[in-house]
CSV table of C-alpha atoms and ligand atoms in Angstrom, one decimal:
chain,number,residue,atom,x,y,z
A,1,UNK,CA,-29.4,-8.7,9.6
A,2,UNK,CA,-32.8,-9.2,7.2
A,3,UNK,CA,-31.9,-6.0,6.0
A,4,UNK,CA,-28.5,-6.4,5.2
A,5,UNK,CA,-28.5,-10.0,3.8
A,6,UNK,CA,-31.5,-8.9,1.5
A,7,UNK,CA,-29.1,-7.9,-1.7
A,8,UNK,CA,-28.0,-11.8,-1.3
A,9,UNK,CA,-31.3,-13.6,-1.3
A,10,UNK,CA,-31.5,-14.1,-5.1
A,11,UNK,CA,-27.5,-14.5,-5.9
A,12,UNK,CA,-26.8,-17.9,-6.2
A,13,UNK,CA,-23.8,-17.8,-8.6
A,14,UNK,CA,-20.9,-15.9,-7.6
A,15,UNK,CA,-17.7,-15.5,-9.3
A,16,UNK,CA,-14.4,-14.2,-7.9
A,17,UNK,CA,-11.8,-12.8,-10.3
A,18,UNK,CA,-8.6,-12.2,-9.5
A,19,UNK,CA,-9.1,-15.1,-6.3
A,20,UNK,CA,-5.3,-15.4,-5.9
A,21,UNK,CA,-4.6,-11.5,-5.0
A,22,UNK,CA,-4.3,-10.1,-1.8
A,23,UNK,CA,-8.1,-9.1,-1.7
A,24,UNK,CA,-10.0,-12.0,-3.6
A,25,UNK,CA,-8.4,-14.2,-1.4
A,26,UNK,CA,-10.0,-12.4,1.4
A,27,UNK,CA,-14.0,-11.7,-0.7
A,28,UNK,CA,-13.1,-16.2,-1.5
A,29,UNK,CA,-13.1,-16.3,2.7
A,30,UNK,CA,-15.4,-13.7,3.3
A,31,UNK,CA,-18.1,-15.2,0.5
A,32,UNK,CA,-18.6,-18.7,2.5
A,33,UNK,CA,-19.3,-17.5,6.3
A,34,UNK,CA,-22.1,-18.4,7.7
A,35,UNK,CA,-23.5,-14.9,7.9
A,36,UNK,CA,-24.0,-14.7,4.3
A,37,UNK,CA,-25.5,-17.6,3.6
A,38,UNK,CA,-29.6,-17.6,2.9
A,39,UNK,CA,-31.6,-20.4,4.0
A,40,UNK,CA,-32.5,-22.4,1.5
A,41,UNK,CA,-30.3,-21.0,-1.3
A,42,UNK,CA,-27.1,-23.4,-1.6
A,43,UNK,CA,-25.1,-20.5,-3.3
A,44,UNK,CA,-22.4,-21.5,-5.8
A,45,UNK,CA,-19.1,-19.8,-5.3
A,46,UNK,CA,-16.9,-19.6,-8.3
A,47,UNK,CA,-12.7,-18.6,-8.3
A,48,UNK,CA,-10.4,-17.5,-10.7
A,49,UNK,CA,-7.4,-16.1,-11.6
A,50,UNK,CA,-5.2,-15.4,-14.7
A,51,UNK,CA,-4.6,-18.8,-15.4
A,52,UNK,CA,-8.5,-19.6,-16.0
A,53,UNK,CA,-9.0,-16.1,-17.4
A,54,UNK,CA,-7.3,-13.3,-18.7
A,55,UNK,CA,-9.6,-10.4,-17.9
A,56,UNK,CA,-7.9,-8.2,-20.7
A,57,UNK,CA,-8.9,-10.8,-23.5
A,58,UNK,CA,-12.4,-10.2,-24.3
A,59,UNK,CA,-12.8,-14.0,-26.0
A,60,UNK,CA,-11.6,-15.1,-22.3
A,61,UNK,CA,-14.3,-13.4,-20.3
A,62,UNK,CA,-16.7,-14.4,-22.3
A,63,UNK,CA,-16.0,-18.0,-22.1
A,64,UNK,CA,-15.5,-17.4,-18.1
A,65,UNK,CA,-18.7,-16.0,-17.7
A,66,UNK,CA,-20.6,-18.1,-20.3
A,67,UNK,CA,-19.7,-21.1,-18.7
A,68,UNK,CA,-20.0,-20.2,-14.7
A,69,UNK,CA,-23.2,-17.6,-15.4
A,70,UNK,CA,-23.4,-15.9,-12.3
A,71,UNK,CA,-25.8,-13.6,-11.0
A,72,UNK,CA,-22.2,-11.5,-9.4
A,73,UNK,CA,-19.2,-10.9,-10.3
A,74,UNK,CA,-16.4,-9.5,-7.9
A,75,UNK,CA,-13.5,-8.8,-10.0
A,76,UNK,CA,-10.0,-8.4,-7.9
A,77,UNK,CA,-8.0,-8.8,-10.8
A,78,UNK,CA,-5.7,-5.9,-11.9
A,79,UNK,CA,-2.3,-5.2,-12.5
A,80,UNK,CA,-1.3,-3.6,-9.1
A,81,UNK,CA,2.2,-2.8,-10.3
A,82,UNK,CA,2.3,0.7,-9.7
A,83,UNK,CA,5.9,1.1,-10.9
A,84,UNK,CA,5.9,-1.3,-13.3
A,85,UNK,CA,2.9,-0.1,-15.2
A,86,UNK,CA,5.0,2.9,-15.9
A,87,UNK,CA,7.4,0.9,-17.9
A,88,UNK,CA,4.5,-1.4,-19.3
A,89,UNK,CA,1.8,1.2,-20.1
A,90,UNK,CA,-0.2,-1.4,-23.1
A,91,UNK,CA,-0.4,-3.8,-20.0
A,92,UNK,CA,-1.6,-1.5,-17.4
A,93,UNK,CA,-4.3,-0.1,-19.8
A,94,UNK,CA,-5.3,-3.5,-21.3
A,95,UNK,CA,-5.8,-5.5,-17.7
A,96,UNK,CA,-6.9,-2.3,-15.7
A,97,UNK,CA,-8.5,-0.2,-18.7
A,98,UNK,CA,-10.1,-3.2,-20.8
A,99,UNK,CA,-10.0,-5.9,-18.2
A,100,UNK,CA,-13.3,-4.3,-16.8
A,101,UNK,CA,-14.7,-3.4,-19.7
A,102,UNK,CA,-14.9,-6.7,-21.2
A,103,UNK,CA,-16.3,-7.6,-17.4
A,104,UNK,CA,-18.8,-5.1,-17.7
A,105,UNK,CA,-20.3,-6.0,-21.4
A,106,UNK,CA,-20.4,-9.5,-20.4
A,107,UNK,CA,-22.2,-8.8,-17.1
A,108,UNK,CA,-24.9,-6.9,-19.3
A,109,UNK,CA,-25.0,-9.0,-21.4
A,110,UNK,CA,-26.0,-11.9,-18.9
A,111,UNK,CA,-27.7,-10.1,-16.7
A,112,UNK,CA,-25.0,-10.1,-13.8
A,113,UNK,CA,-24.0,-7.4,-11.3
A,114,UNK,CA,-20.5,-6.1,-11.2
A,115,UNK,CA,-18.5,-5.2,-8.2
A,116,UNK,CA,-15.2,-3.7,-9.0
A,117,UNK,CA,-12.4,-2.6,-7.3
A,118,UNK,CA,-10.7,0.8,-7.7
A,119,UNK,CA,-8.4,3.2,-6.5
A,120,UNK,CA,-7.8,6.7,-4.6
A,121,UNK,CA,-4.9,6.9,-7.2
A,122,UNK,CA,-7.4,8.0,-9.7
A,123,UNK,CA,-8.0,11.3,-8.1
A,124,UNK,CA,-5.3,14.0,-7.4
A,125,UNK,CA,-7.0,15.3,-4.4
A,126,UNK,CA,-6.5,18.8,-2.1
A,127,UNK,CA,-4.9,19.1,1.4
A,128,UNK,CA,-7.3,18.9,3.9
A,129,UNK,CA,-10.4,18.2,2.4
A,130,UNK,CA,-12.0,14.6,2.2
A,131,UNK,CA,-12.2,13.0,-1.3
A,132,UNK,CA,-16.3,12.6,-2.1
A,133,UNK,CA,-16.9,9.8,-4.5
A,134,UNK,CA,-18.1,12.0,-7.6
A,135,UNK,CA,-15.5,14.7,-7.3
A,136,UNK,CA,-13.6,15.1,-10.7
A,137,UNK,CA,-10.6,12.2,-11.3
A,138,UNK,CA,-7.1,13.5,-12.0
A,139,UNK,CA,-5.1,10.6,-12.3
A,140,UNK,CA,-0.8,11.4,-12.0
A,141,UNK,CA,0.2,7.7,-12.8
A,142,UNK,CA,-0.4,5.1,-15.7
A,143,UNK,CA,-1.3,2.9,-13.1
A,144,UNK,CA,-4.1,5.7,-11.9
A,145,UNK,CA,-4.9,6.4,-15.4
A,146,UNK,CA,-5.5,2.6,-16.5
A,147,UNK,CA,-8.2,2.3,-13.7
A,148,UNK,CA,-9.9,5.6,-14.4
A,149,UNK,CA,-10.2,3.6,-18.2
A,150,UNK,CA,-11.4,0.8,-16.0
A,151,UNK,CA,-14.3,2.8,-14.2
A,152,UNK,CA,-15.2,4.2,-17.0
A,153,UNK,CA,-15.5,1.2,-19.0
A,154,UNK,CA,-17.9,0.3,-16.6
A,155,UNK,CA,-19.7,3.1,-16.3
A,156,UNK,CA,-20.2,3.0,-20.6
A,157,UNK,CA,-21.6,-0.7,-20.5
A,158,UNK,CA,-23.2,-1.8,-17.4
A,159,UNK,CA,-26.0,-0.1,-15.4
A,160,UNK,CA,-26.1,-2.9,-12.3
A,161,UNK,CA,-22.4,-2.4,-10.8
A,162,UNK,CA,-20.7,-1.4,-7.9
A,163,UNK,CA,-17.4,0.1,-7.9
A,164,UNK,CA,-15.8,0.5,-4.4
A,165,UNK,CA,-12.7,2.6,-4.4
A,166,UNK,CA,-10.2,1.9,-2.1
A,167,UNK,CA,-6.6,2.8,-0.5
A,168,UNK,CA,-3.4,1.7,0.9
A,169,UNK,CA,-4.3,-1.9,0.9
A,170,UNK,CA,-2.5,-4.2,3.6
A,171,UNK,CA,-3.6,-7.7,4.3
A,172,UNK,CA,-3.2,-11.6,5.0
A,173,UNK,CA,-2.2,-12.8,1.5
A,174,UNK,CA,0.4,-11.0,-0.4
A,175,UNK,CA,3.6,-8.3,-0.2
A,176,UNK,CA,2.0,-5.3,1.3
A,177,UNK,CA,3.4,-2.1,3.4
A,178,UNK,CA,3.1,-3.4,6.9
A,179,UNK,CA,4.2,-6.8,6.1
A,180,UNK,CA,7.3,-5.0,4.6
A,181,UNK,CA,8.0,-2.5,7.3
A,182,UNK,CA,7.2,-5.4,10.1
A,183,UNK,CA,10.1,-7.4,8.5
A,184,UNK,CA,12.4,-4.6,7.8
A,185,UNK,CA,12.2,-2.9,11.3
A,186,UNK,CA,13.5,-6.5,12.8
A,187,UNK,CA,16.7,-6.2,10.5
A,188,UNK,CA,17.4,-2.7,10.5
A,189,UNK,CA,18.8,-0.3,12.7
A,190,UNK,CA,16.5,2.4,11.4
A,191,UNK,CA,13.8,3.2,8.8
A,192,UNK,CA,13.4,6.1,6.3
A,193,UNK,CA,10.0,6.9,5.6
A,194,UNK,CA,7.9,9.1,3.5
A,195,UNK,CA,5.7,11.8,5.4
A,196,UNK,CA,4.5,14.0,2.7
A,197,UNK,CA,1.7,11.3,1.4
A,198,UNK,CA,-1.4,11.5,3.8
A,199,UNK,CA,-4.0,8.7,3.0
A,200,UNK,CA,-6.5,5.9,4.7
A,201,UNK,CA,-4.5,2.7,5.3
A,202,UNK,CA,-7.3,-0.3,4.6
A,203,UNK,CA,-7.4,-3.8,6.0
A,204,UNK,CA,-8.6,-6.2,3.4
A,205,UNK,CA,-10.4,-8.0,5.6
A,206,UNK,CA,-12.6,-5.2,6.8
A,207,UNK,CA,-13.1,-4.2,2.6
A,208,UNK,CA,-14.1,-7.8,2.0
A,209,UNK,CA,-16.2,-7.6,4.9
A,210,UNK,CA,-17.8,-3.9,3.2
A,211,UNK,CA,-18.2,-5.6,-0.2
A,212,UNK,CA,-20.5,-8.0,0.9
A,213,UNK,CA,-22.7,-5.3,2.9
A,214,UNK,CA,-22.3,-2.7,0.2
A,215,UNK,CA,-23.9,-6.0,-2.2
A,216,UNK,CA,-26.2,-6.7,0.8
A,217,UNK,CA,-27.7,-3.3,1.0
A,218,UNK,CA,-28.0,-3.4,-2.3
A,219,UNK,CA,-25.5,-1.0,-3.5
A,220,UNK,CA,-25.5,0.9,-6.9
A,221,UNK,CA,-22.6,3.0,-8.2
A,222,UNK,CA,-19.3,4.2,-6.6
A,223,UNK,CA,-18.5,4.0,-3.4
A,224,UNK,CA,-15.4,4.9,-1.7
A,225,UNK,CA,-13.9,2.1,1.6
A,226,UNK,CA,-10.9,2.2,3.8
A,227,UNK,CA,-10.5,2.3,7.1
A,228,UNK,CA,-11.3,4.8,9.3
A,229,UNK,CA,-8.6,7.8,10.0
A,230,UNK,CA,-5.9,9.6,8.1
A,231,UNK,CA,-2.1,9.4,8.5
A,232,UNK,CA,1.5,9.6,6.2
A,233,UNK,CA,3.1,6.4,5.4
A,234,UNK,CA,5.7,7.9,8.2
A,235,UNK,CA,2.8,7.8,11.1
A,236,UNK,CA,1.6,4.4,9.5
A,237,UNK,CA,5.4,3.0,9.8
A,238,UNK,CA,5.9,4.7,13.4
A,239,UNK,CA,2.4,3.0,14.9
A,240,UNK,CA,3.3,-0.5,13.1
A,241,UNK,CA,6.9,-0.3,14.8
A,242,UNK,CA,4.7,0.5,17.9
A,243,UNK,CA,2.2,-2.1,18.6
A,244,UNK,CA,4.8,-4.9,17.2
A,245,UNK,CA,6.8,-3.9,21.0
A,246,UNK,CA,9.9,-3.0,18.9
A,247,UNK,CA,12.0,0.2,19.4
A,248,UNK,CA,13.6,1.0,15.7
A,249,UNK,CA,13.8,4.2,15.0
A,250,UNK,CA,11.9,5.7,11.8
A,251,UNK,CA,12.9,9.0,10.3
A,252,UNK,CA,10.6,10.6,8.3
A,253,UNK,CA,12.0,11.7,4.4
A,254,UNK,CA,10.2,13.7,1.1
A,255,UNK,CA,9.0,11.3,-1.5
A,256,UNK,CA,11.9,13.0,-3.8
A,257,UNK,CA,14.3,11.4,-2.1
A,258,UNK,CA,12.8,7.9,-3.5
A,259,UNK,CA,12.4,9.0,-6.9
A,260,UNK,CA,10.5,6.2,-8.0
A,261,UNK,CA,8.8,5.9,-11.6
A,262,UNK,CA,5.3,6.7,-10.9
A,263,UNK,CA,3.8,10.0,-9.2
A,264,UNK,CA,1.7,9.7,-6.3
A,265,UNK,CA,-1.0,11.6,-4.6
A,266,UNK,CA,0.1,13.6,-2.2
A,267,UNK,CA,-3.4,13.2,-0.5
A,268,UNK,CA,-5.8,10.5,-1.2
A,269,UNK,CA,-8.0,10.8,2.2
A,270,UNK,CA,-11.3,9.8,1.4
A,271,UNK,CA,-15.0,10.5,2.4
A,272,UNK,CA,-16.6,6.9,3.5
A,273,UNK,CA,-19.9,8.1,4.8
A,274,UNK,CA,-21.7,7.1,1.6
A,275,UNK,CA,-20.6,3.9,2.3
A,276,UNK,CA,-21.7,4.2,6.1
A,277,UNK,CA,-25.6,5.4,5.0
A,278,UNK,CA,-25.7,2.8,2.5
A,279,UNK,CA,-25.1,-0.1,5.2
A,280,UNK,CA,-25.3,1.4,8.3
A,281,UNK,CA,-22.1,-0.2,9.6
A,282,UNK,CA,-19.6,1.2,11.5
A,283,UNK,CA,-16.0,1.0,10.2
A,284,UNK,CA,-13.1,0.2,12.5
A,285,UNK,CA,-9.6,2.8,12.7
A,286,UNK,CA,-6.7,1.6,10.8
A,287,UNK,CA,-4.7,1.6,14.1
A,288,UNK,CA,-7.3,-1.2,15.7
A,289,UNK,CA,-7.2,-3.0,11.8
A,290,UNK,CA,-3.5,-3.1,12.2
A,291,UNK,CA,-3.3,-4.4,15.9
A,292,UNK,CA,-5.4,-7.0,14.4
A,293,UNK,CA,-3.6,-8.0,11.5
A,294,UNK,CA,-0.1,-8.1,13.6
A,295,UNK,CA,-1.4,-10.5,16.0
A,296,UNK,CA,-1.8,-12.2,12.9
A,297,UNK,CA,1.6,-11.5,11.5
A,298,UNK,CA,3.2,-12.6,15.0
A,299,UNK,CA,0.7,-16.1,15.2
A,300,UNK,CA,2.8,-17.0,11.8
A,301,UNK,CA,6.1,-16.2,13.1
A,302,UNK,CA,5.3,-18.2,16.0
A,303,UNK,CA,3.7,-21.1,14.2
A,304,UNK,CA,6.9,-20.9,10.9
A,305,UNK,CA,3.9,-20.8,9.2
A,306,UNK,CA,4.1,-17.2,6.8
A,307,UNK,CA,1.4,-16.9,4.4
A,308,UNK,CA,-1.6,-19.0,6.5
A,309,UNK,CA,-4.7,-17.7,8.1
A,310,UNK,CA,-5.5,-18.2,11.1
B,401,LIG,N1,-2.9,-3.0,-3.0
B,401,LIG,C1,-3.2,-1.7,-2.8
B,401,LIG,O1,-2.6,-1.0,-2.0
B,401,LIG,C2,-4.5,-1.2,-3.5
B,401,LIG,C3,-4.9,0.1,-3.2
B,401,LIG,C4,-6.0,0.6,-3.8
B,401,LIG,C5,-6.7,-0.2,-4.7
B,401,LIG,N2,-6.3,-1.4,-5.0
B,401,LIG,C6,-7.1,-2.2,-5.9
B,401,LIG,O2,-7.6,-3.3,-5.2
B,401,LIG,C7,-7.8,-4.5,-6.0
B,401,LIG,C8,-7.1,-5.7,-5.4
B,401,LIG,O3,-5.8,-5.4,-5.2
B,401,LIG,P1,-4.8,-6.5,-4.6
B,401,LIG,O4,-3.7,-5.8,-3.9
B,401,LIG,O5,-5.5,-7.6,-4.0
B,401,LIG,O6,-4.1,-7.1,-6.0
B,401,LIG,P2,-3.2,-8.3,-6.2
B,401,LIG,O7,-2.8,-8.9,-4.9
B,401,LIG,O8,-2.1,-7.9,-7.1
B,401,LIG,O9,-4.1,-9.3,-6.9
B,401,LIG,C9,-4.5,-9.1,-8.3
B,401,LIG,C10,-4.8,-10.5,-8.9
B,401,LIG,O10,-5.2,-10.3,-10.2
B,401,LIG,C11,-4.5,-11.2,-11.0
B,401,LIG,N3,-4.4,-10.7,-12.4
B,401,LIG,C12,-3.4,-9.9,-12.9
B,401,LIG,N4,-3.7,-9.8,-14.3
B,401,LIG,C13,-4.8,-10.5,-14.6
B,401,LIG,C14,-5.5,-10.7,-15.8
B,401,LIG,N5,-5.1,-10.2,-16.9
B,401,LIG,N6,-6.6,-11.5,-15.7
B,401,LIG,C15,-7.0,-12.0,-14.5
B,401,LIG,N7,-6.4,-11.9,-13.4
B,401,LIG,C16,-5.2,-11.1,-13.4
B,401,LIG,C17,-3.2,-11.3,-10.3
B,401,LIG,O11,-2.5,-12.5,-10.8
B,401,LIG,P3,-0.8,-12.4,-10.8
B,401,LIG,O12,-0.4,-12.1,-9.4
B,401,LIG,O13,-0.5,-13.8,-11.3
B,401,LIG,O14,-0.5,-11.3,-11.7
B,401,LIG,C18,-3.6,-11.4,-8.9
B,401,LIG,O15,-3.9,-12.7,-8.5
B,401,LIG,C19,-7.2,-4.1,-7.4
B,401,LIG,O16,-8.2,-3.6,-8.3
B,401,LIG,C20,-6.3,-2.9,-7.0
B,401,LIG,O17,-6.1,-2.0,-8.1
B,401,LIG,C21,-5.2,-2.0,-4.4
């Protein structure tokens, strides 16, 4: 615990961009428990969102950061569109490409770390073998491509940053896959399901949770998080139908069939274990991350209370 708490003992101003998303919701929670705190050190806790600062506009962030000055900075803020950035390329590359660039010269230029969020989208990635985090990027998506720019924006102006790269994000506050599949599997008499996209499904509870130890252990350059164990959206649909006790049937289909806008990996497995040495903590399987978030799910259903923790 000394160990891990020891990147916190000197931050005492933190500020969350992107607070309202699915994640900085979650780093918001995760920020005040107890087990972060240092004695002695009342730590500030800062959080934004678009409406107090618009990450692409360089004027913004540096009024943001002027005025809060903290010692971190954990930017959730992107446009997570996938599709959409597609059809709205200047956007994608301005919030996910310039967004943490401005972050980063900022950060420098007060002296703050950086923790920033990224994507296995940014790498194309080969059948079989686990994604390391310096392997070569090969993004297939303006999406992907706009947080390459991001990383790399980093990477040009700060030296004191973290970036965590993560995967097939499901969680408490927002529209995500299991939510979707949850809901749809209650009013359906059958689902059709992709099973040629293999990936690490990632609770963003548990990345929260690897942020701050990743920051606590005193983390330095890219990283990759999810949780542990691989799958297709297919076997993710089939195990959420599972442990919610229902019986739909799901039928797996070729991503062709969907034809959406924007190309996805067809594997995006990562390699963790840098993460693992850095903190020395374990990380759960997405199948125990999902029974926990469903019991979740099913509290809200049972309580007509969508959208609330727990
Ligand atoms: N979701 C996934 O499956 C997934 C997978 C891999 C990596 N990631 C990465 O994980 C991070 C967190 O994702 P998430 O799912 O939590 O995202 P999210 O729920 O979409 O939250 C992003 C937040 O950023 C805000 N935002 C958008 N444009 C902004 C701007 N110009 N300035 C300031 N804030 C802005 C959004 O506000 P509005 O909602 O008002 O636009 C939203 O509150 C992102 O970096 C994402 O790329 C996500």
């Amino acid at each position: 615990m000394e160990q891990v708490a020891a990147g916190w003992r000197e931050i005492k101003t933190v500020l969350v961009v992107g607070a309202e998303g699915m994640l900085g919701r979650e780093v918001a929670l995760a920020l005040s428990e107890p087990k972060w705190q240092v004695d002695g050190l009342e730590r500030q806790i800062y959080c934004v969102d678009v409406d107090q600062v618009d990450i692409a506009r360089a004027d913004s962030v540096k009024n943001c950061l002027l005025y809060y000055l903290p010692e971190l900075v954990i930017n959730c803020a992107a446009y997570t569109d996938v599709d959409g950035c597609e059809s709205h390329q200047d956007l994608a590359m301005a919030v996910n490409g310039r967004g943490p660039e401005n972050l980063a010269r900022l950060c420098d230029e007060i002296h703050a770390k950086l923790v920033h969020i990224s994507t296995d989208f940014v790498f194309t990635g080969r059948a079989g073998k686990l994604i390391q985090p310096d392997d070569t990027p090969n993004p297939q998506s303006v999406y992907a491509a706009s947080k390459l720019a991001g990383e790399e924006g980093i990477v040009r102006n700060l030296q004191d940053y973290i970036i965590v790269r993560t995967s097939w994000l499901f969680g408490r506050f927002g529209k995500n896959f299991v939510a979707t599949i949850y809901k749809a599997a209650q009013e359906q008499e059958f689902l059709e399901v992709v099973n040629d996209q293999l990936g690490s499904p990632t609770y963003a509870v548990d990345l929260a949770q690897a942020i701050m130890h990743l920051v606590g252990a005193g983390g330095q350059g890219a990283y990759h998080f999810c949780n542990e164990g691989i799958c297709s959206w297919y076997d993710f649909a089939v195990e959420i139908v599972r442990q919610a006790g229902l019986s739909t049937p799901v039928r797996p289909i070729s991503s062709d069939r969907l034809n959406r806008p924007a190309r996805r990996p067809d594997w995006s497995a990562m390699d963790i274990s840098h993460y693992k040495n850095k903190t020395h903590q374990p990380v759960r399987s997405w199948q125990e991350a999902l029974g926990e978030y469903l019991r979740y799910l099913d509290a809200c259903v049972k309580s007509r209370s969508p959208q609330k923790p727990l």
